[in-house]
PDB file of C-alpha atoms in Angstrom:
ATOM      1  CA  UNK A  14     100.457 117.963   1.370  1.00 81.00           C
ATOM      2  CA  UNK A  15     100.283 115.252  -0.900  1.00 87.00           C
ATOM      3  CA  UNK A  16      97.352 114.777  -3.549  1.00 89.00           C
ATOM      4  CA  UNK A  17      96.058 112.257  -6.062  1.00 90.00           C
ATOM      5  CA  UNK A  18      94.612 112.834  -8.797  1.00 89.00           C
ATOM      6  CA  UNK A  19      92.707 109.887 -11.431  1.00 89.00           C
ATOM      7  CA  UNK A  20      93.905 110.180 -15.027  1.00 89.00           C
ATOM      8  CA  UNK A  21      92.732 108.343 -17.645  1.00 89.00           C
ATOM      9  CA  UNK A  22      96.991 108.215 -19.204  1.00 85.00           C
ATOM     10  CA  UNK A  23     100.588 108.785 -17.971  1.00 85.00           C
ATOM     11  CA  UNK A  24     101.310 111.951 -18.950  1.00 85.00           C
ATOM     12  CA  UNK A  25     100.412 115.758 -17.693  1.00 85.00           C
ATOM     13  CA  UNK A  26      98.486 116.100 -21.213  1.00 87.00           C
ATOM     14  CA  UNK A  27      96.034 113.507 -20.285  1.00 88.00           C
ATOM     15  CA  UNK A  28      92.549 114.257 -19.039  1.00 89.00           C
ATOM     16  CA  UNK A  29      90.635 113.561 -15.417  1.00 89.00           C
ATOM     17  CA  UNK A  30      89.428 110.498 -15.154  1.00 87.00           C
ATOM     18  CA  UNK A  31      85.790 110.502 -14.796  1.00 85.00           C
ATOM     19  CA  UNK A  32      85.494 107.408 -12.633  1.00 83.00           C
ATOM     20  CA  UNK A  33      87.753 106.808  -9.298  1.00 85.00           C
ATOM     21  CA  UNK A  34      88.130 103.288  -8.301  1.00 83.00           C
ATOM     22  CA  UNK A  35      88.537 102.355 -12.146  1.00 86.00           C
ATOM     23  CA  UNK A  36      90.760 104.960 -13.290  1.00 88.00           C
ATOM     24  CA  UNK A  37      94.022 104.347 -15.103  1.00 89.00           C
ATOM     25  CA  UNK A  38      96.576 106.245 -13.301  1.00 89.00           C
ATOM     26  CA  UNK A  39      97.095 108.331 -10.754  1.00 90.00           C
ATOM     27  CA  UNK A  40      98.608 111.062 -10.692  1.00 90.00           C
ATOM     28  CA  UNK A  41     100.369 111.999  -7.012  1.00 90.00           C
ATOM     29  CA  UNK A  42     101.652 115.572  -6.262  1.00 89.00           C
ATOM     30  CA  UNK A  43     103.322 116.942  -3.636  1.00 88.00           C
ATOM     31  CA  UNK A  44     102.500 120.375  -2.677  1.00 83.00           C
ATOM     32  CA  UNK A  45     105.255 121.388  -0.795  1.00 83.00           C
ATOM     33  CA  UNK A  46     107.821 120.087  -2.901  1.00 84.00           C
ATOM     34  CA  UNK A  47     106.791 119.893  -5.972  1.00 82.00           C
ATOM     35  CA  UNK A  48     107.443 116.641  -6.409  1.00 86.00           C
ATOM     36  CA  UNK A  49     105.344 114.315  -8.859  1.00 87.00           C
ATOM     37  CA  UNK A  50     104.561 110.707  -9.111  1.00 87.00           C
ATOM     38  CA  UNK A  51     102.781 108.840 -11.479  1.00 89.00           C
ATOM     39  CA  UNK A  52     101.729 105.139 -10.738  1.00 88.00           C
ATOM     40  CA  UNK A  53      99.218 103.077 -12.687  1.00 89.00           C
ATOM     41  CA  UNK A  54      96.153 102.326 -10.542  1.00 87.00           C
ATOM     42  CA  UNK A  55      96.304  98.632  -9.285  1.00 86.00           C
ATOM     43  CA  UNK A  56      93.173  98.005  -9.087  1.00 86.00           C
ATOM     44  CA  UNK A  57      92.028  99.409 -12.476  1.00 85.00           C
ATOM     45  CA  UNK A  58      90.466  95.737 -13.082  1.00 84.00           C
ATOM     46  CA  UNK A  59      89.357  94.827 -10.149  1.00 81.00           C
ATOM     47  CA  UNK A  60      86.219  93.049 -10.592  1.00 82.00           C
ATOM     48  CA  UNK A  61      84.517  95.176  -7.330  1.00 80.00           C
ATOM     49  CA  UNK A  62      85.407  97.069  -4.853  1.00 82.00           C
ATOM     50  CA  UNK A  63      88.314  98.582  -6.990  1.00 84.00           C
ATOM     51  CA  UNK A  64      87.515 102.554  -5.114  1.00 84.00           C
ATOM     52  CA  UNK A  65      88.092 100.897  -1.573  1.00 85.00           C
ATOM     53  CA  UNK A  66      91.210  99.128  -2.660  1.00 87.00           C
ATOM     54  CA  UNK A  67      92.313 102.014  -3.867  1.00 88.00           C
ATOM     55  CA  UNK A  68      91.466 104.313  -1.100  1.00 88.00           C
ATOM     56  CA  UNK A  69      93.103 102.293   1.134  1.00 87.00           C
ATOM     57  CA  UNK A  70      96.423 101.878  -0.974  1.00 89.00           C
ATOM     58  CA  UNK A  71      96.548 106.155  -1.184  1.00 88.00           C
ATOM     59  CA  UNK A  72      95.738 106.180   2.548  1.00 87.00           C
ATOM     60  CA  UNK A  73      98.929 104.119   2.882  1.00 88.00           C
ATOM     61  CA  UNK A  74     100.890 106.694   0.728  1.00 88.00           C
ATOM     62  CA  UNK A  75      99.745 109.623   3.304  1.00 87.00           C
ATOM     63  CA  UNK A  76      98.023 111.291   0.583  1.00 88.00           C
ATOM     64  CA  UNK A  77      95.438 114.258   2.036  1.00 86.00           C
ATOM     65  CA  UNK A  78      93.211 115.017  -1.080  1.00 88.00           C
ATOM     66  CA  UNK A  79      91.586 113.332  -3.767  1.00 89.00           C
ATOM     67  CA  UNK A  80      90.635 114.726  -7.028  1.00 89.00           C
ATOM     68  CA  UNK A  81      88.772 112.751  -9.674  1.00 87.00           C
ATOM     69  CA  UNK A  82      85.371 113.271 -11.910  1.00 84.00           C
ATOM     70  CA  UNK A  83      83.297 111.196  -9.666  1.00 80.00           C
ATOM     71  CA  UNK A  84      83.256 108.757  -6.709  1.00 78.00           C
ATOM     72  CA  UNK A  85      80.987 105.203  -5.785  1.00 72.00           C
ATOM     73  CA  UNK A  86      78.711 105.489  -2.762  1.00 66.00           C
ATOM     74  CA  UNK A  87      81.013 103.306  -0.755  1.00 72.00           C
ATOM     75  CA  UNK A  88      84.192 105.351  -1.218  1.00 79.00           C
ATOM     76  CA  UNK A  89      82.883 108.482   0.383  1.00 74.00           C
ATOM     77  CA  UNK A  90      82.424 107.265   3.815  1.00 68.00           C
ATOM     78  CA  UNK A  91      85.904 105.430   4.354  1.00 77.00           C
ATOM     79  CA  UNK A  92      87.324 108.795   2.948  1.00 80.00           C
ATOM     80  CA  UNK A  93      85.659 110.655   5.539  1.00 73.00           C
ATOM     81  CA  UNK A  94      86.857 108.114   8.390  1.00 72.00           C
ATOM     82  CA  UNK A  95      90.720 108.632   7.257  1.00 79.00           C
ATOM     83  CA  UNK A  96      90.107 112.351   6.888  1.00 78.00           C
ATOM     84  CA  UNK A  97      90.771 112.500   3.229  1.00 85.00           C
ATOM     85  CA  UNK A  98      89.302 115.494   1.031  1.00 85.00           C
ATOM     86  CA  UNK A  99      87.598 114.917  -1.812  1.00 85.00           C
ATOM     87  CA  UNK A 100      87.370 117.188  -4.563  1.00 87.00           C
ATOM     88  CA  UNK A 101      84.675 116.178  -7.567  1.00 86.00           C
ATOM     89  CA  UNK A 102      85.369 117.963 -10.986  1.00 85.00           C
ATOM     90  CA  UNK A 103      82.745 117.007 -13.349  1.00 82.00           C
ATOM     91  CA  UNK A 104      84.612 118.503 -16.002  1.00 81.00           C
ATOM     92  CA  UNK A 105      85.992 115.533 -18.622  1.00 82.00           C
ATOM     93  CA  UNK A 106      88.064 117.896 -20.818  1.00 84.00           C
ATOM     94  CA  UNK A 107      89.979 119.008 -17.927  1.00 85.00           C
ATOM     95  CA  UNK A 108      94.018 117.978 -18.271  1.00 87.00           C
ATOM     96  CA  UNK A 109      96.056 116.848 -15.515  1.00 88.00           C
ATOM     97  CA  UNK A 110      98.044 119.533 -16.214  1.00 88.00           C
ATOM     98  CA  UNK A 111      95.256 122.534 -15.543  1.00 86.00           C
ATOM     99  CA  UNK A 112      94.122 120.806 -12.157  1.00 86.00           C
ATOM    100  CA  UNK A 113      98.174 121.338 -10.943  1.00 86.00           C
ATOM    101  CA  UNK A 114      98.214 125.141 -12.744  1.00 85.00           C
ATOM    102  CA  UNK A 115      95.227 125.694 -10.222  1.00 84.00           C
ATOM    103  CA  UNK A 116      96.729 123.927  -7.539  1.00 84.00           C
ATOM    104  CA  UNK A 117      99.962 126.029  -7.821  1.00 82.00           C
ATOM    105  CA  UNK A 118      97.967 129.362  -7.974  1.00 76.00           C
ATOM    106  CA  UNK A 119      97.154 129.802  -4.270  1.00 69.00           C
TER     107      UNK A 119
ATOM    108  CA  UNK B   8      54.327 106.044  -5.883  1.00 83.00           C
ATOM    109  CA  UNK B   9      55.710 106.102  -2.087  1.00 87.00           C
ATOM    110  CA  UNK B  10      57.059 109.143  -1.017  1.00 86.00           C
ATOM    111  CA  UNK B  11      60.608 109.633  -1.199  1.00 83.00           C
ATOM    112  CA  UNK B  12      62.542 108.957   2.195  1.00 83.00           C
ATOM    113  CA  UNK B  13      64.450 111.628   4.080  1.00 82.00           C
ATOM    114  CA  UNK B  14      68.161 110.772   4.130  1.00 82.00           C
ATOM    115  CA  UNK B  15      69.143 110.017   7.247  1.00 85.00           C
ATOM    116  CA  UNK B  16      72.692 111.427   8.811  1.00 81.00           C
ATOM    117  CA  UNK B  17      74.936 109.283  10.029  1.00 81.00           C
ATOM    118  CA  UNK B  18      78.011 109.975  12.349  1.00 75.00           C
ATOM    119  CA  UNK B  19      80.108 107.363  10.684  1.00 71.00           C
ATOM    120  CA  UNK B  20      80.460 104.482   9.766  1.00 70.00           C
ATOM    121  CA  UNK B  21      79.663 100.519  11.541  1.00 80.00           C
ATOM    122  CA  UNK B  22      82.642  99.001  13.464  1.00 77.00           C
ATOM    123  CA  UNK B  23      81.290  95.967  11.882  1.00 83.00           C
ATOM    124  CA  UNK B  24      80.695  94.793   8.453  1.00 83.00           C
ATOM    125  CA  UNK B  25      77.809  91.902  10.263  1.00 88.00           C
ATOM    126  CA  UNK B  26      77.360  88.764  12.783  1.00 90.00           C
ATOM    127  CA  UNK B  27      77.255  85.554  12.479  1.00 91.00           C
ATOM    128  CA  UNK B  28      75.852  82.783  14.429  1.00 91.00           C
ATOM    129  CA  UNK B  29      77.813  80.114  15.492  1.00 90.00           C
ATOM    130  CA  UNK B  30      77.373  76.507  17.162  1.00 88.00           C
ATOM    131  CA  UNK B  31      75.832  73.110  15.805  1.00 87.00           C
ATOM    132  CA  UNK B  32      72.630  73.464  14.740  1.00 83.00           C
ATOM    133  CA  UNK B  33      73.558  76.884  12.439  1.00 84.00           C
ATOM    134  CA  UNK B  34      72.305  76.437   8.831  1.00 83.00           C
ATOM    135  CA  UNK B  35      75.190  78.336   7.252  1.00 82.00           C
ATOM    136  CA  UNK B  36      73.365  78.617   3.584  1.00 85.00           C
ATOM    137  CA  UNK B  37      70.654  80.573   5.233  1.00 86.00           C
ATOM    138  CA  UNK B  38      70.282  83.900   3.884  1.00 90.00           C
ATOM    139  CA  UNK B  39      71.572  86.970   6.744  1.00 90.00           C
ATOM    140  CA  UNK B  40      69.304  89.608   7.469  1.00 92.00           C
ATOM    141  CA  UNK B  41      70.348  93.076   5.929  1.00 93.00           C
ATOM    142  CA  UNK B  42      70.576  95.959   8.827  1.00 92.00           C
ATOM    143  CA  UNK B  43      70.669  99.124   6.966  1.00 91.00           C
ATOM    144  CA  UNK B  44      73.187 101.759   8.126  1.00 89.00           C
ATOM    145  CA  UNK B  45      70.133 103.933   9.813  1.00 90.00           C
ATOM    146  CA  UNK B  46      68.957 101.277  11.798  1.00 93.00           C
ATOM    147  CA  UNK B  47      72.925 100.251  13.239  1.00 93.00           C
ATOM    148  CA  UNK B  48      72.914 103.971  13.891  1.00 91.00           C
ATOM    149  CA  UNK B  49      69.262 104.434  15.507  1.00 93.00           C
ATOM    150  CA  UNK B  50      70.430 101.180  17.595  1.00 94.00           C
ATOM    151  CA  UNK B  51      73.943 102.484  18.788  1.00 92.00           C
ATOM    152  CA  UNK B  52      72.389 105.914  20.045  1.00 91.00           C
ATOM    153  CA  UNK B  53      69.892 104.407  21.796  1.00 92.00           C
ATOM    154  CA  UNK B  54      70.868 101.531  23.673  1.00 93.00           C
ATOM    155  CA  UNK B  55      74.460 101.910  23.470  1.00 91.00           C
ATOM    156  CA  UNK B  56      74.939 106.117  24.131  1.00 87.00           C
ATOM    157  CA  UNK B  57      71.582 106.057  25.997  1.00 89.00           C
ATOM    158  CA  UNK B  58      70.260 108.837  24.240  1.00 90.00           C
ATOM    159  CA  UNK B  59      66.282 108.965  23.884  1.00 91.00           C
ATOM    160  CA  UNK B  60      64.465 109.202  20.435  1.00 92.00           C
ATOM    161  CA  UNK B  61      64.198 112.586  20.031  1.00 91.00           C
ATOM    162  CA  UNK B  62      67.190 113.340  21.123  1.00 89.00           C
ATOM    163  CA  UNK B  63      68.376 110.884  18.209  1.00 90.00           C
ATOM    164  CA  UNK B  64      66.247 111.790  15.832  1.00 91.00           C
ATOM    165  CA  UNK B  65      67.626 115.097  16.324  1.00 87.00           C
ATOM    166  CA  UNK B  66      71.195 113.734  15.358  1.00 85.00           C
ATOM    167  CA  UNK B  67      69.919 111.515  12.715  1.00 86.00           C
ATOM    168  CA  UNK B  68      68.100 114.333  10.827  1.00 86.00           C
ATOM    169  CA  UNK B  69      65.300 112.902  10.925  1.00 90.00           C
ATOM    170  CA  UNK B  70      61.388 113.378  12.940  1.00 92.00           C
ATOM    171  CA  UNK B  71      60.903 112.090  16.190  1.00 94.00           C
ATOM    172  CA  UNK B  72      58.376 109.218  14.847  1.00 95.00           C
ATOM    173  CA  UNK B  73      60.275 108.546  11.818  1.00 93.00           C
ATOM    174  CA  UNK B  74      63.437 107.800  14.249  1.00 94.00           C
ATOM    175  CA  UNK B  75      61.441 105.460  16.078  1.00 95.00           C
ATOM    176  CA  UNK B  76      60.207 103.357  13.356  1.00 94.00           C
ATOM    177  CA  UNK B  77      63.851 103.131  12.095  1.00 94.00           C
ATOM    178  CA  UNK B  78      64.558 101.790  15.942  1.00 95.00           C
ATOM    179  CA  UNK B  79      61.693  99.266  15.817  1.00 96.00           C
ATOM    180  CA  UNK B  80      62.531  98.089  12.881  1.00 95.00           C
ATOM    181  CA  UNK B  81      66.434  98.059  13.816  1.00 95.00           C
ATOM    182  CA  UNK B  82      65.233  95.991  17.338  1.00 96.00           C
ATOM    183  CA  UNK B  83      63.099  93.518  14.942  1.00 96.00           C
ATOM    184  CA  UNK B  84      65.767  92.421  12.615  1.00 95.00           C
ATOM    185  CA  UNK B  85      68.293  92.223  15.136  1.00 95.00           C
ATOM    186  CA  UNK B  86      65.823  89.758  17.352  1.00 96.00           C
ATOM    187  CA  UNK B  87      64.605  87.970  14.674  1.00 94.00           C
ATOM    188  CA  UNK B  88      68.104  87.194  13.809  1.00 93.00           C
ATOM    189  CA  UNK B  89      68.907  86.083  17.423  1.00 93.00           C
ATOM    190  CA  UNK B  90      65.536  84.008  17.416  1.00 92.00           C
ATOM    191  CA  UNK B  91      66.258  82.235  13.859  1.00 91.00           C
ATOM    192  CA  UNK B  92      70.165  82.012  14.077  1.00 90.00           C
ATOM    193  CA  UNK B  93      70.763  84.104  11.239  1.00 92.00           C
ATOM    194  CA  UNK B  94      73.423  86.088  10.268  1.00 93.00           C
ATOM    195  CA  UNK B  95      73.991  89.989  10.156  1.00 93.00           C
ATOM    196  CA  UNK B  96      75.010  92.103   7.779  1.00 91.00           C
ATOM    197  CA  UNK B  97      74.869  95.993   7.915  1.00 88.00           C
ATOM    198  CA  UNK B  98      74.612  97.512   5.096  1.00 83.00           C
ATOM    199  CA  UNK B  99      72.391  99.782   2.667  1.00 79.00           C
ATOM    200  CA  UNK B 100      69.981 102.625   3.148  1.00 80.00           C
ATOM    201  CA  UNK B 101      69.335 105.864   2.794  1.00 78.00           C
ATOM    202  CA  UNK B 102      72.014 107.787   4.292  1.00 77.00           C
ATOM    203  CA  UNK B 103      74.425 110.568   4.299  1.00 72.00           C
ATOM    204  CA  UNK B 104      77.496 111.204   6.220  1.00 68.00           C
ATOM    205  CA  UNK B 105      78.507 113.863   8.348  1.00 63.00           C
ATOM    206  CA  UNK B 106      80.505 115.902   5.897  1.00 68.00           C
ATOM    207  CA  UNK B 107      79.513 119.107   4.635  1.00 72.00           C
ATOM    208  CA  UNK B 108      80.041 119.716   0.768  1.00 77.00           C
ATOM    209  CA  UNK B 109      80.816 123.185  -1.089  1.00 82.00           C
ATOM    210  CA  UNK B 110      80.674 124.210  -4.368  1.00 82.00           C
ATOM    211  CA  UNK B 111      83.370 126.242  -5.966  1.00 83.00           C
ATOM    212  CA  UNK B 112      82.063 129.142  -8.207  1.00 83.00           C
ATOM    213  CA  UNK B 113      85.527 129.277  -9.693  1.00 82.00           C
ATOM    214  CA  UNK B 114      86.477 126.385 -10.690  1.00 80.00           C
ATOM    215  CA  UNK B 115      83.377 124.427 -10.718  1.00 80.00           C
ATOM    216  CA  UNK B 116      84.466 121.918  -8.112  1.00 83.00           C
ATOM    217  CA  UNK B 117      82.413 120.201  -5.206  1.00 82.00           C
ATOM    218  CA  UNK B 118      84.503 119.095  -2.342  1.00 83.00           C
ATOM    219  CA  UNK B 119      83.872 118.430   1.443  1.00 80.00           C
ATOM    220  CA  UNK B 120      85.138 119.928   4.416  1.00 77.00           C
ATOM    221  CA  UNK B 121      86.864 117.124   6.451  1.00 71.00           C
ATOM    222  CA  UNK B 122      86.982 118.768  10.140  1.00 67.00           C
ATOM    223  CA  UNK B 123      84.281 120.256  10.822  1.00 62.00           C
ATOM    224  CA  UNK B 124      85.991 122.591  13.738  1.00 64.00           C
ATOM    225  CA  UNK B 125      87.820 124.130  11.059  1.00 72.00           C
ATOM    226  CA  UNK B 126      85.788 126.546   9.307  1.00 75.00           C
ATOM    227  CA  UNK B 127      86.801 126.640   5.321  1.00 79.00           C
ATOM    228  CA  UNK B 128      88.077 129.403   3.889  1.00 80.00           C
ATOM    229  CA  UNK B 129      89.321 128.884   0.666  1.00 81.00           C
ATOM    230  CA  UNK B 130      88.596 126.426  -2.306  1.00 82.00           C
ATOM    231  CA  UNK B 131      91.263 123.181  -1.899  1.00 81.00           C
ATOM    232  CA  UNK B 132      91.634 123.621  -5.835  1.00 80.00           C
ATOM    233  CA  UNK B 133      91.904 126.628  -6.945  1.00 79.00           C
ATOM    234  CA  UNK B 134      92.354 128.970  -3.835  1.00 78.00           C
ATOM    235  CA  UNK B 135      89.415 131.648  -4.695  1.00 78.00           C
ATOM    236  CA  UNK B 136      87.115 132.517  -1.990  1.00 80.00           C
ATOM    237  CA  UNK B 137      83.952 132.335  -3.913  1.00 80.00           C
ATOM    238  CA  UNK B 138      82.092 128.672  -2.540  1.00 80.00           C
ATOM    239  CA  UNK B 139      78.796 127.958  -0.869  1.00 78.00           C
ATOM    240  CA  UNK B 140      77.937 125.328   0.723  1.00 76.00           C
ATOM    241  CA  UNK B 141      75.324 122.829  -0.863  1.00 71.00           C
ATOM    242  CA  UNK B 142      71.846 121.569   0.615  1.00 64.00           C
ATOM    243  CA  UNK B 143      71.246 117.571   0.796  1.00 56.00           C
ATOM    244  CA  UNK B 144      68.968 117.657  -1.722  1.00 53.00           C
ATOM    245  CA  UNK B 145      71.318 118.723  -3.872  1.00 62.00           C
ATOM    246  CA  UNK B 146      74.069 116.342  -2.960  1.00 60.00           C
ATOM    247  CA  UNK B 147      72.402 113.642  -4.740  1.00 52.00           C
ATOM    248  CA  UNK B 148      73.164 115.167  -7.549  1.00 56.00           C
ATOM    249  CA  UNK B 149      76.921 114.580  -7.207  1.00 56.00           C
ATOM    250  CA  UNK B 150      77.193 111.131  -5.459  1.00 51.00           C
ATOM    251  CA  UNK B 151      74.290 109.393  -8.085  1.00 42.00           C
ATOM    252  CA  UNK B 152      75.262 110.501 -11.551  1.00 39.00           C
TER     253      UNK B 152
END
């Protein structure tokens, strides 16, 4: 199962990015193997729309879940139409690196 | 100060983002009528799965008068739009979707449940077993801020 995750930098020391559509990077994890990606968000300056741009390009990537601080009003409802969990943690000092401890606990 | 309106659930989204009019006399600067989401919705179960208004309303969330108003209004706009040659666009309101959200007690996380056949059993995050599920009113709380 892959997952995406906004951060605000490149690395695993970085913190959640508070805002989705906007966010710097993202950080995409694979689950079952391991495997990690990082790709800078294209549509970081987007004047609007940036979250459905983006949703659309992580749909494309088969990506399942979606972690980030917060999401627009228009992103929820084309997540729910492509089945994609969302996960809000309104926690700013959390690093990239805790959200993937937790995700590797279960 | 009005009272504050229920939100009204929606089963998803429009197949449609709007209309537009088309032929000679069309007056393409003219400004299009906004359809909110809740009236698309109170339109489609009515006259397009035949259900009647309280069996919508039902669906929608909402009372059995409140559902009809949206419908009037929904019938209006679209026939005024007809009757002017105006465009359509749908969009706006106040609505939810037909997700349920949780709250992790763990972690602190919110997330939704994406099929609703599937019950949920542990937190997507963190794996603990110690969620609940949240009301609407408190949903606003994590969609607005």
């Amino acid at each position: 199962m892959k997952i995406a995750i906004a951060s605000q930098g490149n690395t695993l020391n970085h913190n959640i990015d508070l805002q989705f559509g906007h966010c710097a990077f993202f950080v995409i994890y694979d689950k079952d193997s391991g495997g990690m990606e990082i790709s800078p968000n294209p549509f970081r300056d987007a004047p609007k729309q940036a979250g459905l741009q983006a949703v659309k390009w992580l749909a494309s990537q088969n990506i399942k879940t979606l972690i980030a601080g917060d999401f627009g009003p228009k992103v929820q409802p084309l997540l729910d139409q492509l089945s994609i969990q969302l996960i809000v943690l309104k926690k700013p000092d959390t690093r990239i690196q805790d959200i993937i401890n937790l995700l590797n606990q279960q | 100060m009005p009272r504050i309106k229920t939100p009204r659930k929606l089963s998803g989204l429009p197949a449609i983002k709007g209309f537009r009019p088309y032929g000679p006399d069309i007056d393409k600067q003219a400004t299009a009528i906004v359809l909110h989401f809740e009236e698309y919705e109170a339109f489609k179960l009515c006259d397009y799965e035949g259900l009647n208004h309280s069996a919508a309303a039902r669906l929608m969330q909402v009372s059995r008068p409140t559902f009809t108003r949206i419908y009037a209004s929904a019938r209006n706009k679209i026939a005024q739009a007809f009757a002017e040659g105006l465009a359509i666009e749908v969009e706006g309101g106040t609505v939810y979707f037909d997700s349920n959200w949780f709250q992790c007690n763990f972690c602190g996380c919110y997330f939704n449940q994406i099929d609703p056949a599937q019950p949920v059993e542990t937190c997507p995050l963190c794996g603990k077993k110690h969620f609940q599920q949240m009301e609407v009113a408190e949903l606003a709380n994590i969609q607005t801020n």
